[in-house]
Amino acid sequence: MEKSASNGEVTAVPIPDSWNFEPNERLLGLMSLSVRGVLARIKAEMVAGGGGGGRPVIPMGHGDPSAFPCFRAAPEAVDAVAGALQSGEYNSYSTCVGLEPAHSTGLSRAQGHNKQKLNPAPALCVQSLAIEIVCSVLARPGANILLPRPGYKFYEARAVFNGMEARYFDLLPEKDWEVDTDGVQALADKNTVAIVIINPGNPCGNVYSYEHLAKVAETARKLGIFVIADEVYAHLTFGERKFVPMGVFGAVAPVITLGSLSKRWLVPGWWLGWIVTNDPSGVFQRTKVAASIRTYHYICSDPTTFVQGAVPNLLENSKEEFFQKTIKILKESADICWEKLNGTNAITCPSKPMGSMFVMVKLDLSCLQDIKDDMDFCCRLAKEESVVVLPGRVVGCKDWLRITFAIDPPSLEDGLDRLKSFCLRHSKPAQ
Ligand SMILES: *Cc1c(COP(=O)(O)O)cnc(C)c1O
């Protein structure tokens, strides 16, 4: 760079050819298929296409209900954070990653382990980091990890970024999205380190029975692999099946459970999660997995201290009515989805959601006359109807859609009606 003498401005000079640089290629490979990236592309097309006649946008693409007044955080949770902040005790760097033992029982209960005392105490972490931490700890050279399809993209991203191979087992739509355990056995080999189970499920809305989870644990035992139980939707169930924590099978196969405030407390922006190990036989101690999880905190950031400081009061003061209200709205929304989607041509909904905030539906493109695939469907739907849904390919199933129903019920009805008129308008004429 050279300064021109007269006014101090920098004059551009050509960049020398020798100055070439390639960014981390693992990242370049991940760019195309993130939930955020694809939704941003759909929204950009919607805006460019004039945005569906100026009607309000119905966001059924990603799971963040906190924008809707009916899904506001509980005042008890807000008070807990405000109290922690006002106490003046949480302005320092965070000094530890675990909760005080006296408080870990609250977290343990939040995760569904009513009587179990957790040892070691859960480690608090920035929520998405729980996935990063676990994938980093397990990623020894040559390792592979078994992930559900459809699934949650972040696992693949984190596994691959750490040099692990991601292998996919199917969830079976005709069996309420149960794990294909035969498929799991066929996939695994001596380098398989773990299997990921998301229950209640994103993107399928599945809730697994005790018997099915027992079968998954037995399969993991047979294969000698760990179970990573993503339970960020713990207790968000509204069908007949109650949530069963995977940790109850810790004696069958060692379980690493990931939990979070994000979904159940409706505060994804607070960014607080936890890692709990359930392993009465001490496998994680013996294999240094537990120590590695703690050590990983040396090289990653901690959650904001006043949110950490709020956890004991937040758990203590959260009211059952708050959770019941969320579940009541989600149940109503799931019913609306089931009814309206089943009345929409070109769409099949194989299984009624029983938990979480999502449902997977299959597109029958042969009924539609001018739609190429799921991506095309979503872009056109956004452009013509201002309705945003996620193309199934992003969660591993091309020509499916993932629909988020955690929005206020009147908007949901509006959105699904627009989806229906879109499908009708693009239907092939009857032969
Ligand atoms: C939302 C979610 C998480 C946690 O994500 P954060 O945005 O970091 O709170 C983890 N797993 C699944 C399956 C999720 O849907």
XYZ file of C-alpha atoms and ligand atoms in Angstrom:
446
model
C 0.000 0.000 0.000
C 1.174 3.459 -0.769
C -0.011 6.766 0.505
C -0.451 9.526 -1.961
C 1.343 12.488 -0.572
C -1.346 15.058 -1.187
C -4.404 13.918 0.809
C -3.317 10.893 2.865
C -5.685 8.467 1.070
C -4.547 4.953 0.262
C -4.111 4.141 -3.415
C -4.944 0.582 -4.445
C -2.098 -1.359 -6.010
C -2.461 -4.752 -7.738
C -2.204 -7.786 -5.396
C 0.902 -9.847 -6.201
C 0.247 -13.282 -7.758
C 2.326 -15.032 -5.126
C -0.209 -14.089 -2.472
C -2.579 -16.993 -2.779
C -4.444 -18.557 0.100
C -7.093 -21.244 0.374
C -9.354 -21.264 3.442
C -10.001 -24.476 5.409
C -11.500 -26.773 2.799
C -13.646 -28.672 5.294
C -15.578 -25.447 5.811
C -15.980 -24.831 2.102
C -17.534 -28.275 1.790
C -20.120 -27.459 4.485
C -21.265 -24.160 3.064
C -24.082 -25.228 0.788
C -26.418 -27.125 3.060
C -26.904 -25.412 6.412
C -30.440 -24.686 7.649
C -29.623 -21.007 7.969
C -27.963 -20.830 4.552
C -30.851 -22.478 2.743
C -33.501 -20.423 4.545
C -31.585 -17.253 3.718
C -31.575 -18.255 0.053
C -35.333 -18.937 0.085
C -36.031 -15.610 1.777
C -33.820 -13.770 -0.708
C -35.780 -15.302 -3.582
C -39.022 -14.345 -1.865
C -37.946 -10.719 -1.611
C -36.618 -10.683 -5.181
C -39.882 -12.204 -6.413
C -42.014 -9.469 -4.874
C -42.909 -11.350 -1.661
C -46.321 -13.038 -2.070
C -48.487 -9.977 -2.587
C -47.407 -8.132 0.552
C -49.038 -10.561 2.975
C -47.254 -11.224 6.278
C -44.551 -13.870 6.037
C -45.396 -17.125 7.835
C -42.084 -18.514 9.166
C -42.414 -22.303 9.352
C -38.812 -22.887 8.369
C -36.770 -22.782 11.539
C -37.486 -23.570 15.139
C -37.493 -20.394 17.163
C -40.909 -19.803 18.710
C -39.655 -17.008 20.974
C -40.673 -14.361 18.446
C -44.380 -15.055 19.098
C -46.095 -13.503 22.139
C -47.757 -16.842 22.999
C -44.271 -18.350 23.406
C -42.760 -15.692 25.683
C -40.240 -16.791 28.287
C -41.564 -17.234 31.828
C -41.255 -14.213 34.155
C -39.564 -16.539 36.702
C -36.781 -17.233 34.210
C -36.356 -13.556 33.362
C -36.289 -12.681 37.087
C -33.620 -15.311 37.709
C -31.345 -13.756 35.082
C -32.085 -10.206 36.223
C -31.360 -11.228 39.829
C -28.059 -12.833 38.874
C -27.062 -9.732 36.953
C -28.066 -7.346 39.745
C -26.254 -9.359 42.394
C -22.961 -8.155 40.946
C -21.526 -11.630 41.490
C -21.356 -12.655 37.870
C -19.246 -10.052 36.147
C -16.014 -12.026 36.169
C -14.733 -14.645 33.807
C -16.418 -17.898 34.485
C -14.374 -19.950 36.945
C -15.809 -23.387 36.437
C -17.825 -25.336 33.921
C -19.806 -27.423 36.370
C -22.672 -26.411 38.593
C -22.263 -26.527 42.356
C -23.222 -30.059 43.419
C -26.139 -28.704 45.444
C -27.727 -27.404 42.263
C -27.011 -30.224 39.898
C -29.991 -32.161 41.232
C -32.219 -29.467 39.689
C -30.631 -29.997 36.281
C -30.809 -33.698 36.713
C -34.526 -33.416 37.375
C -34.948 -31.089 34.383
C -33.447 -33.841 32.251
C -35.876 -36.378 33.669
C -33.612 -38.246 36.088
C -35.780 -37.891 39.124
C -33.865 -39.853 41.693
C -30.502 -40.195 40.076
C -27.569 -38.308 41.555
C -25.242 -37.352 38.801
C -21.585 -37.996 39.161
C -19.716 -36.102 37.875
C -21.997 -33.046 38.008
C -23.261 -31.806 34.638
C -20.974 -29.483 32.696
C -22.607 -26.255 31.561
C -21.730 -25.037 28.100
C -22.896 -22.811 25.298
C -25.663 -24.980 23.895
C -24.534 -25.721 20.347
C -21.080 -26.244 21.810
C -22.297 -29.392 23.525
C -22.425 -30.980 20.091
C -19.067 -29.505 19.168
C -17.510 -30.707 22.413
C -18.781 -34.251 22.076
C -17.779 -34.502 18.409
C -14.323 -33.089 19.151
C -13.708 -35.430 22.061
C -14.694 -38.542 20.108
C -12.906 -37.658 16.871
C -9.869 -39.887 17.007
C -8.265 -40.627 13.625
C -10.379 -42.922 11.474
C -13.448 -42.697 13.739
C -16.974 -42.730 12.401
C -20.220 -41.707 14.063
C -23.754 -42.931 13.319
C -26.299 -40.180 12.690
C -30.050 -40.366 12.097
C -31.537 -39.625 8.694
C -33.527 -37.416 8.642
C -31.542 -35.625 11.296
C -30.072 -32.473 12.704
C -27.493 -31.047 10.349
C -25.245 -29.648 13.010
C -23.961 -33.121 13.954
C -22.767 -33.798 10.449
C -21.134 -30.388 10.240
C -19.318 -30.848 13.540
C -18.332 -34.456 12.919
C -16.989 -33.764 9.446
C -15.239 -30.596 10.538
C -13.403 -32.687 13.130
C -12.384 -35.229 10.509
C -14.874 -37.927 11.548
C -16.846 -39.871 9.000
C -20.631 -39.438 9.317
C -22.674 -42.565 8.540
C -26.441 -42.477 8.324
C -29.014 -44.901 9.635
C -32.649 -44.506 8.680
C -35.547 -43.452 10.855
C -38.614 -45.343 9.691
C -41.596 -43.126 8.828
C -44.065 -46.016 8.865
C -42.972 -46.893 12.421
C -43.318 -43.412 13.933
C -39.725 -42.679 12.943
C -38.178 -45.435 15.042
C -34.493 -46.210 14.549
C -33.782 -48.949 12.008
C -31.658 -50.965 14.438
C -30.819 -53.627 11.815
C -29.499 -50.845 9.611
C -27.432 -49.546 12.523
C -25.765 -52.942 12.969
C -25.019 -53.158 9.286
C -23.402 -49.705 9.294
C -21.159 -50.026 12.307
C -17.600 -51.307 12.261
C -14.627 -51.336 14.646
C -14.067 -47.610 14.108
C -17.583 -46.603 15.083
C -17.525 -44.555 18.272
C -21.111 -43.484 18.928
C -24.706 -43.291 17.795
C -26.787 -40.096 18.033
C -30.429 -40.349 19.137
C -32.600 -37.223 19.075
C -35.638 -37.694 21.286
C -38.126 -35.998 21.166
C -37.057 -35.626 17.584
C -36.032 -32.828 15.308
C -37.050 -32.958 12.432
C -39.588 -35.800 12.819
C -41.581 -34.965 15.969
C -41.000 -38.534 17.190
C -41.179 -39.582 20.846
C -39.664 -42.996 21.525
C -41.137 -45.598 23.848
C -39.202 -47.125 26.735
C -39.037 -50.409 24.803
C -37.601 -48.807 21.701
C -34.939 -46.912 23.655
C -34.051 -50.160 25.430
C -33.563 -51.780 22.029
C -31.303 -48.916 20.909
C -29.253 -49.275 24.108
C -28.919 -53.040 23.561
C -27.767 -52.409 19.993
C -25.138 -49.930 21.227
C -23.982 -52.462 23.819
C -23.628 -55.173 21.214
C -21.558 -52.836 19.045
C -19.525 -51.431 21.939
C -20.380 -47.820 21.117
C -21.560 -44.826 23.167
C -25.007 -43.295 22.920
C -25.273 -39.534 22.456
C -28.782 -38.596 23.525
C -29.855 -35.187 22.252
C -32.697 -34.320 24.612
C -33.036 -30.587 24.096
C -36.786 -31.201 23.583
C -37.078 -33.195 26.824
C -40.645 -33.072 28.183
C -41.987 -31.230 25.126
C -44.416 -34.058 24.349
C -48.124 -33.857 23.653
C -49.201 -37.308 22.523
C -49.827 -40.431 24.571
C -46.137 -41.155 25.009
C -44.239 -39.455 27.788
C -40.592 -38.546 27.442
C -38.199 -41.266 28.666
C -34.608 -40.094 29.232
C -32.008 -42.279 27.508
C -29.897 -42.029 30.649
C -32.029 -44.670 32.368
C -30.214 -47.167 30.137
C -26.766 -45.973 31.187
C -25.978 -49.385 32.682
C -26.698 -51.058 29.329
C -24.561 -48.631 27.283
C -22.803 -45.437 28.410
C -24.908 -42.366 27.578
C -23.886 -38.745 27.041
C -27.006 -36.596 27.324
C -27.222 -33.093 25.872
C -29.774 -30.736 27.376
C -30.579 -27.074 26.922
C -32.617 -24.149 28.168
C -33.326 -23.115 24.564
C -36.418 -25.087 23.737
C -38.230 -25.949 26.936
C -37.721 -22.499 28.441
C -38.194 -20.801 25.029
C -34.950 -18.809 25.254
C -32.634 -19.998 22.435
C -30.764 -16.711 22.546
C -29.629 -17.331 26.124
C -27.330 -19.979 24.762
C -27.082 -22.277 27.717
C -26.877 -26.031 27.598
C -25.368 -28.897 29.531
C -23.701 -32.239 29.114
C -24.638 -35.029 31.489
C -23.042 -38.466 31.513
C -25.010 -41.534 32.592
C -22.565 -44.298 33.049
C -22.806 -46.317 36.264
C -20.085 -48.706 35.058
C -17.531 -45.875 34.810
C -16.645 -46.400 31.148
C -16.273 -42.664 30.524
C -13.907 -42.354 33.471
C -11.857 -45.318 32.326
C -11.648 -44.182 28.705
C -10.882 -40.552 29.696
C -13.963 -39.302 27.848
C -15.230 -37.534 30.989
C -11.875 -35.837 31.574
C -11.642 -34.832 27.909
C -15.058 -33.193 28.016
C -13.846 -31.075 30.920
C -10.521 -30.358 29.260
C -12.232 -29.186 26.080
C -13.521 -26.221 28.049
C -9.953 -24.886 28.109
C -10.189 -24.260 24.404
C -13.757 -23.045 24.021
C -15.851 -20.208 25.381
C -18.064 -20.524 28.437
C -21.700 -19.453 28.560
C -22.384 -15.942 29.792
C -21.786 -15.947 33.525
C -25.051 -14.321 34.620
C -27.046 -16.904 32.694
C -25.006 -19.604 34.446
C -25.593 -17.826 37.751
C -29.340 -17.755 37.087
C -29.647 -21.513 36.627
C -30.310 -22.570 40.242
C -33.140 -20.032 40.725
C -34.466 -20.578 37.255
C -34.802 -24.318 37.864
C -36.138 -23.830 41.363
C -38.773 -21.239 40.455
C -40.005 -22.440 37.056
C -43.687 -23.242 37.328
C -45.421 -26.289 35.967
C -48.137 -23.991 34.515
C -45.582 -22.363 32.240
C -44.555 -25.715 30.720
C -48.177 -26.838 30.500
C -49.112 -23.710 28.576
C -46.363 -24.283 25.989
C -47.401 -27.907 25.595
C -51.055 -26.966 25.211
C -50.247 -24.607 22.324
C -47.891 -27.127 20.693
C -50.553 -29.825 20.942
C -53.115 -27.548 19.349
C -50.612 -26.693 16.597
C -49.722 -30.342 15.980
C -53.445 -31.146 15.632
C -53.902 -28.297 13.144
C -50.926 -29.591 11.130
C -52.177 -33.151 11.076
C -55.639 -32.144 9.940
C -54.654 -29.573 7.319
C -51.682 -31.480 5.878
C -53.757 -34.604 5.454
C -56.213 -32.542 3.438
C -53.527 -31.190 1.099
C -52.857 -32.903 -2.206
C -49.262 -33.776 -3.157
C -48.375 -34.023 0.552
C -48.286 -37.106 2.757
C -47.773 -36.899 6.484
C -46.721 -40.397 7.581
C -46.732 -39.866 11.328
C -48.459 -37.415 13.621
C -45.892 -35.464 15.644
C -45.883 -36.422 19.331
C -43.194 -34.038 20.547
C -40.718 -31.243 19.694
C -41.833 -28.604 17.183
C -41.459 -30.257 13.796
C -43.144 -32.566 11.354
C -41.727 -34.210 8.216
C -43.995 -34.546 5.195
C -43.371 -36.198 1.849
C -43.916 -34.400 -1.428
C -45.493 -36.304 -4.289
C -44.008 -34.423 -7.220
C -45.882 -36.579 -9.731
C -49.089 -34.719 -8.740
C -47.528 -31.329 -9.444
C -47.003 -30.067 -12.917
C -44.165 -27.588 -12.783
C -42.181 -28.190 -9.606
C -38.730 -29.732 -9.976
C -37.888 -30.769 -6.420
C -38.153 -29.804 -2.732
C -35.876 -26.773 -3.124
C -37.882 -25.496 -6.078
C -41.105 -26.119 -4.135
C -39.910 -24.072 -1.156
C -38.616 -21.163 -3.260
C -41.835 -20.935 -5.272
C -43.988 -21.291 -2.153
C -42.131 -18.419 -0.504
C -42.371 -16.260 -3.609
C -46.048 -16.885 -4.284
C -47.460 -17.298 -0.772
C -44.923 -15.751 1.635
C -44.715 -19.063 3.470
C -41.269 -20.363 4.457
C -40.706 -24.091 5.026
C -37.454 -26.072 4.974
C -36.552 -28.340 2.024
C -36.122 -31.892 3.340
C -32.725 -32.282 1.647
C -31.249 -30.046 4.364
C -32.113 -32.692 6.950
C -31.153 -35.587 4.672
C -34.418 -36.337 2.808
C -34.761 -34.966 -0.687
C -38.303 -34.197 -1.811
C -39.611 -34.024 1.719
C -40.369 -30.879 3.725
C -39.764 -30.037 7.355
C -42.521 -27.880 8.789
C -42.127 -26.062 12.110
C -45.432 -25.699 13.897
C -44.166 -23.720 16.890
C -45.806 -20.524 15.724
C -49.011 -18.994 16.987
C -51.974 -21.161 15.932
C -53.846 -18.558 13.805
C -50.678 -17.891 11.748
C -50.148 -21.636 11.421
C -53.659 -22.118 10.027
C -53.111 -19.252 7.621
C -49.750 -20.688 6.516
C -51.112 -24.186 5.958
C -54.096 -22.817 4.001
C -51.690 -20.941 1.752
C -49.614 -24.119 1.354
C -52.764 -25.950 0.300
C -53.803 -23.365 -2.283
C -50.244 -23.423 -3.647
C -50.426 -27.206 -4.123
C -53.860 -26.957 -5.743
C -52.719 -24.250 -8.104
C -49.726 -26.318 -9.235
C -51.574 -29.633 -9.490
C -51.611 -31.553 -12.725
C -55.022 -31.356 -14.359
C -57.089 -34.515 -13.879
C -56.567 -36.964 -16.786
C -32.203 -26.565 18.823
C -31.480 -27.831 18.911
C -30.286 -27.940 19.622
C -29.698 -26.818 20.384
O -29.475 -25.768 19.577
P -29.193 -24.324 20.157
O -29.678 -23.450 19.056
O -27.752 -24.277 20.316
O -29.937 -24.175 21.414
C -29.646 -29.167 19.678
N -30.171 -30.241 19.060
C -31.316 -30.188 18.371
C -31.850 -31.423 17.723
C -32.007 -28.974 18.255
O -33.137 -28.919 17.544
